[in-house]
Amino acid sequence: MLGQKSLFEKAKEIIKLSDNIVFFGGAGVSTASGVPDFRSENGIYSQKRGGRSPEYYLSHDYYLDDPKGFSELIREMYGWSAVKPNEAHYALAKLEKEGKLKAVVTQNIDGLHQKAGSKAVYEIHGNLEDYYCGNCHVNAPKEDFLNADGVCRCKHCGGVVRPDVVLYGEGLNMDTYYKAIDAIQNADVFIVGGSSLVVYPAAGLLNYYHGKKLILINREETLADYKANYSIYGDISEILPALIY
Ligand code: ZN
């Protein structure tokens, strides 16, 4: 069993030698920038809204049950994403620019990878930049949604405008998901960070990687650690730049 120090050096070496790296990141990549984890233990905002599970407030049901509350929550979340990318985002953008990183696959909806300069980003849960009518599916300007008081109504049919995010109870955007799978299947090095890897679809994505260079970066041990070739513990915004630079 290798110690943390030599594991780190080995991981650094394989990143240096590869030109086909794929990164998959969970909430931990964003929380390092100060974006709140909506599922965090204290569940601040679920208490404020009536104490149901955090998942309920980001569900298709809540969108239907209380379009006004849902719209207000989305505007609040959009405000959260007005933070800056952190060193993990920038390190990945640099790797892509150098032609070494083929794709970033993310569960986060805050667009921070793009803000840091990444181009090949597969947002499997969508993002808060694009909006459309939930009834007639026509796109709506982001500004209309953000500036609306309460519910933003579709100009064509009066339907409720919503962000292009995947809510609980909805299917993934399969086009994006298949592209992510394709990148992972063909990756030489697969780096996974900031995800506990226990929930779908994160847990499933791991199974598409068939190589022997899986690097896991998390604050603490996860149930998926046994699958990793290199498990590294710490803050992703510190570990990732240290591995890459
Ligand atoms: Zn409409």
Tab-separated table of C-alpha atoms and ligand atoms in Angstrom:
chain	number	residue	atom	x	y	z
A	1	MET	CA	0.000	0.000	0.000
A	2	LEU	CA	1.454	3.331	-1.061
A	3	GLY	CA	1.458	6.271	1.313
A	4	GLN	CA	-0.389	9.490	0.436
A	5	LYS	CA	2.808	11.209	-0.638
A	6	SER	CA	3.914	8.642	-3.188
A	7	LEU	CA	0.317	8.171	-4.420
A	8	PHE	CA	0.217	11.883	-5.062
A	9	GLU	CA	3.511	11.820	-6.957
A	10	LYS	CA	2.354	8.865	-9.072
A	11	ALA	CA	-0.941	10.575	-9.894
A	12	LYS	CA	0.947	13.708	-10.846
A	13	GLU	CA	3.156	11.692	-13.149
A	14	ILE	CA	0.297	9.996	-15.023
A	15	ILE	CA	-1.427	13.361	-15.532
A	16	LYS	CA	1.802	14.761	-16.908
A	17	LEU	CA	2.143	11.884	-19.383
A	18	SER	CA	-1.463	11.757	-20.610
A	19	ASP	CA	-3.187	13.678	-23.379
A	20	ASN	CA	-6.591	12.095	-22.859
A	21	ILE	CA	-7.851	13.078	-19.433
A	22	VAL	CA	-11.506	13.413	-18.430
A	23	PHE	CA	-12.690	15.044	-15.223
A	24	PHE	CA	-15.957	14.416	-13.447
A	25	GLY	CA	-16.932	16.722	-10.590
A	26	GLY	CA	-19.646	16.889	-7.971
A	27	ALA	CA	-20.873	19.534	-5.554
A	28	GLY	CA	-17.499	19.750	-3.779
A	29	VAL	CA	-15.999	21.531	-6.793
A	30	SER	CA	-18.538	24.343	-6.412
A	31	THR	CA	-18.651	24.544	-2.622
A	32	ALA	CA	-14.928	25.323	-2.737
A	33	SER	CA	-15.989	28.529	-4.521
A	34	GLY	CA	-18.574	29.323	-1.866
A	35	VAL	CA	-21.650	27.988	-3.669
A	36	PRO	CA	-23.851	26.471	-0.928
A	37	ASP	CA	-24.492	22.743	-1.155
A	38	PHE	CA	-28.247	22.675	-1.216
A	39	ARG	CA	-28.267	19.235	0.372
A	40	SER	CA	-25.967	20.230	3.247
A	41	GLU	CA	-26.848	18.958	6.737
A	42	ASN	CA	-28.329	22.179	8.073
A	43	GLY	CA	-30.578	22.487	5.032
A	44	ILE	CA	-30.915	26.216	5.620
A	45	TYR	CA	-33.169	26.860	2.762
A	46	SER	CA	-35.447	23.887	3.178
A	47	GLN	CA	-36.226	25.071	6.736
A	48	LYS	CA	-36.970	28.522	5.453
A	49	ARG	CA	-39.387	27.095	2.920
A	50	GLY	CA	-41.382	24.763	5.085
A	51	GLY	CA	-39.085	21.960	6.094
A	52	ARG	CA	-39.506	19.450	3.303
A	53	SER	CA	-36.473	17.658	1.907
A	54	PRO	CA	-33.967	19.689	-0.133
A	55	GLU	CA	-34.693	17.346	-3.038
A	56	TYR	CA	-38.375	18.326	-2.985
A	57	TYR	CA	-37.542	21.998	-3.557
A	58	LEU	CA	-35.588	21.107	-6.655
A	59	SER	CA	-38.185	18.692	-7.969
A	60	HIS	CA	-40.617	18.683	-10.836
A	61	ASP	CA	-43.371	18.374	-8.218
A	62	TYR	CA	-42.388	21.617	-6.498
A	63	TYR	CA	-42.265	23.366	-9.874
A	64	LEU	CA	-45.886	22.263	-10.428
A	65	ASP	CA	-47.098	22.687	-6.813
A	66	ASP	CA	-45.725	26.156	-6.206
A	67	PRO	CA	-44.387	27.851	-9.361
A	68	LYS	CA	-43.880	31.128	-7.481
A	69	GLY	CA	-41.827	29.568	-4.660
A	70	PHE	CA	-39.905	27.538	-7.211
A	71	SER	CA	-39.103	30.605	-9.335
A	72	GLU	CA	-37.943	32.546	-6.278
A	73	LEU	CA	-35.690	29.688	-5.237
A	74	ILE	CA	-34.138	29.500	-8.704
A	75	ARG	CA	-33.445	33.242	-8.642
A	76	GLU	CA	-31.811	32.800	-5.240
A	77	MET	CA	-29.674	29.957	-6.594
A	78	TYR	CA	-28.717	32.056	-9.583
A	79	GLY	CA	-27.419	34.597	-7.052
A	80	TRP	CA	-25.299	31.883	-5.431
A	81	SER	CA	-23.576	31.221	-8.706
A	82	ALA	CA	-22.383	34.820	-8.925
A	83	VAL	CA	-19.186	33.630	-7.256
A	84	LYS	CA	-15.805	33.157	-8.859
A	85	PRO	CA	-14.313	29.928	-10.153
A	86	ASN	CA	-11.680	28.487	-7.838
A	87	GLU	CA	-8.249	27.048	-8.538
A	88	ALA	CA	-9.710	23.646	-9.412
A	89	HIS	CA	-11.763	25.182	-12.237
A	90	TYR	CA	-8.776	27.149	-13.532
A	91	ALA	CA	-6.441	24.157	-13.397
A	92	LEU	CA	-8.884	22.127	-15.524
A	93	ALA	CA	-9.258	24.963	-18.041
A	94	LYS	CA	-5.476	25.084	-18.330
A	95	LEU	CA	-5.259	21.326	-18.960
A	96	GLU	CA	-7.843	21.625	-21.723
A	97	LYS	CA	-6.002	24.498	-23.347
A	98	GLU	CA	-2.851	22.383	-23.389
A	99	GLY	CA	-4.762	19.674	-25.260
A	100	LYS	CA	-4.519	17.192	-22.397
A	101	LEU	CA	-8.047	17.311	-21.017
A	102	LYS	CA	-10.845	16.157	-23.327
A	103	ALA	CA	-13.896	16.945	-21.230
A	104	VAL	CA	-15.270	18.140	-17.929
A	105	VAL	CA	-18.407	16.327	-16.841
A	106	THR	CA	-20.244	18.096	-14.048
A	107	GLN	CA	-23.330	17.755	-11.899
A	108	ASN	CA	-23.130	21.431	-10.988
A	109	ILE	CA	-25.435	23.966	-12.616
A	110	ASP	CA	-23.515	27.159	-11.848
A	111	GLY	CA	-21.483	27.477	-15.054
A	112	LEU	CA	-18.213	28.034	-13.163
A	113	HIS	CA	-16.175	25.776	-15.466
A	114	GLN	CA	-17.109	27.921	-18.455
A	115	LYS	CA	-16.357	31.081	-16.476
A	116	ALA	CA	-12.874	29.675	-15.843
A	117	GLY	CA	-12.412	29.112	-19.585
A	118	SER	CA	-13.306	25.447	-20.126
A	119	LYS	CA	-15.007	24.703	-23.457
A	120	ALA	CA	-15.836	20.999	-23.466
A	121	VAL	CA	-18.193	20.927	-20.482
A	122	TYR	CA	-20.987	18.382	-20.189
A	123	GLU	CA	-23.516	19.610	-17.643
A	124	ILE	CA	-25.532	16.499	-16.963
A	125	HIS	CA	-27.936	18.389	-14.700
A	126	GLY	CA	-28.220	21.387	-17.004
A	127	ASN	CA	-27.492	24.979	-16.017
A	128	LEU	CA	-29.007	28.225	-14.794
A	129	GLU	CA	-28.118	30.188	-17.920
A	130	ASP	CA	-30.824	28.863	-20.224
A	131	TYR	CA	-34.588	29.143	-19.740
A	132	TYR	CA	-37.643	27.834	-21.500
A	133	CYS	CA	-41.397	27.546	-21.192
A	134	GLY	CA	-42.399	24.342	-19.408
A	135	ASN	CA	-45.585	24.259	-21.466
A	136	CYS	CA	-44.685	25.048	-25.095
A	137	HIS	CA	-40.889	24.584	-24.695
A	138	VAL	CA	-40.019	27.827	-26.480
A	139	ASN	CA	-36.816	29.418	-25.157
A	140	ALA	CA	-37.155	32.482	-22.962
A	141	PRO	CA	-34.552	35.173	-22.259
A	142	LYS	CA	-32.715	34.709	-18.972
A	143	GLU	CA	-33.285	38.372	-18.104
A	144	ASP	CA	-37.064	37.950	-18.335
A	145	PHE	CA	-36.905	35.182	-15.770
A	146	LEU	CA	-34.474	36.950	-13.448
A	147	ASN	CA	-36.369	40.246	-13.547
A	148	ALA	CA	-39.837	38.764	-13.136
A	149	ASP	CA	-41.761	39.307	-9.928
A	150	GLY	CA	-42.841	35.828	-8.872
A	151	VAL	CA	-43.665	33.563	-11.815
A	152	CYS	CA	-42.242	34.420	-15.239
A	153	ARG	CA	-44.940	33.756	-17.847
A	154	CYS	CA	-44.234	32.607	-21.390
A	155	LYS	CA	-44.921	35.348	-23.942
A	156	HIS	CA	-46.452	32.822	-26.353
A	157	CYS	CA	-48.691	30.661	-24.204
A	158	GLY	CA	-48.624	31.959	-20.635
A	159	GLY	CA	-46.862	28.817	-19.361
A	160	VAL	CA	-44.388	28.894	-16.489
A	161	VAL	CA	-40.835	29.680	-17.575
A	162	ARG	CA	-38.179	27.500	-15.935
A	163	PRO	CA	-34.431	26.981	-16.071
A	164	ASP	CA	-32.907	24.278	-18.241
A	165	VAL	CA	-31.897	22.231	-15.217
A	166	VAL	CA	-32.756	18.613	-14.571
A	167	LEU	CA	-35.144	18.561	-11.616
A	168	TYR	CA	-35.685	15.590	-9.348
A	169	GLY	CA	-38.335	13.457	-10.985
A	170	GLU	CA	-37.144	14.336	-14.501
A	171	GLY	CA	-34.921	12.395	-16.875
A	172	LEU	CA	-31.377	13.489	-17.642
A	173	ASN	CA	-30.600	15.263	-20.875
A	174	MET	CA	-29.610	12.069	-22.677
A	175	ASP	CA	-27.710	13.794	-25.459
A	176	THR	CA	-25.353	15.366	-22.914
A	177	TYR	CA	-25.223	12.193	-20.862
A	178	TYR	CA	-24.205	10.049	-23.849
A	179	LYS	CA	-21.471	12.521	-24.761
A	180	ALA	CA	-20.198	12.321	-21.196
A	181	ILE	CA	-20.241	8.524	-21.287
A	182	ASP	CA	-18.417	8.523	-24.592
A	183	ALA	CA	-15.658	10.770	-23.219
A	184	ILE	CA	-15.322	8.651	-20.066
A	185	GLN	CA	-15.241	5.361	-21.980
A	186	ASN	CA	-12.429	6.620	-24.153
A	187	ALA	CA	-10.445	8.337	-21.421
A	188	ASP	CA	-6.916	7.338	-20.541
A	189	VAL	CA	-6.927	9.084	-17.159
A	190	PHE	CA	-10.189	9.677	-15.289
A	191	ILE	CA	-10.153	12.163	-12.429
A	192	VAL	CA	-13.192	12.315	-10.163
A	193	GLY	CA	-13.546	14.909	-7.455
A	194	GLY	CA	-15.881	16.511	-4.966
A	195	SER	CA	-18.485	13.781	-5.192
A	196	SER	CA	-19.463	11.178	-2.631
A	197	LEU	CA	-20.173	8.919	-5.608
A	198	VAL	CA	-23.036	7.147	-3.938
A	199	VAL	CA	-25.964	8.612	-5.829
A	200	TYR	CA	-27.059	8.115	-9.379
A	201	PRO	CA	-25.846	9.147	-11.910
A	202	ALA	CA	-22.396	9.755	-10.441
A	203	ALA	CA	-22.024	6.184	-9.229
A	204	GLY	CA	-23.040	4.884	-12.652
A	205	LEU	CA	-20.652	7.073	-14.642
A	206	LEU	CA	-17.720	5.532	-12.839
A	207	ASN	CA	-18.575	2.152	-14.349
A	208	TYR	CA	-17.984	3.410	-17.901
A	209	TYR	CA	-14.308	3.933	-17.273
A	210	HIS	CA	-12.253	0.860	-18.110
A	211	GLY	CA	-8.723	2.134	-17.569
A	212	LYS	CA	-6.380	1.700	-14.668
A	213	LYS	CA	-5.747	5.367	-13.966
A	214	LEU	CA	-8.697	6.432	-11.865
A	215	ILE	CA	-7.825	9.284	-9.529
A	216	LEU	CA	-10.353	10.081	-6.793
A	217	ILE	CA	-10.091	13.330	-4.881
A	218	ASN	CA	-12.321	13.837	-1.862
A	219	ARG	CA	-12.187	15.299	1.615
A	220	GLU	CA	-12.679	11.886	3.122
A	221	GLU	CA	-13.023	8.260	2.166
A	222	THR	CA	-15.997	7.334	-0.027
A	223	LEU	CA	-17.699	4.040	-0.737
A	224	ALA	CA	-16.143	4.099	-4.194
A	225	ASP	CA	-12.561	4.297	-2.967
A	226	TYR	CA	-11.968	0.627	-3.623
A	227	LYS	CA	-12.442	1.276	-7.348
A	228	ALA	CA	-9.804	4.003	-7.414
A	229	ASN	CA	-6.202	3.462	-8.424
A	230	TYR	CA	-5.251	6.655	-6.614
A	231	SER	CA	-7.330	8.022	-3.723
A	232	ILE	CA	-6.199	11.426	-2.621
A	233	TYR	CA	-7.735	13.249	0.337
A	234	GLY	CA	-8.100	16.971	0.748
A	235	ASP	CA	-9.712	20.109	-0.619
A	236	ILE	CA	-10.195	19.755	-4.372
A	237	SER	CA	-9.329	23.431	-4.974
A	238	GLU	CA	-5.887	22.743	-3.480
A	239	ILE	CA	-5.230	19.159	-4.583
A	240	LEU	CA	-6.118	19.564	-8.251
A	241	PRO	CA	-3.842	22.552	-8.971
A	242	ALA	CA	-1.051	20.819	-7.038
A	243	LEU	CA	-1.453	17.739	-9.256
A	244	ILE	CA	-1.554	19.734	-12.470
A	245	TYR	CA	0.987	22.522	-12.079
B	1	ZN	ZN	-44.998	28.750	-23.714
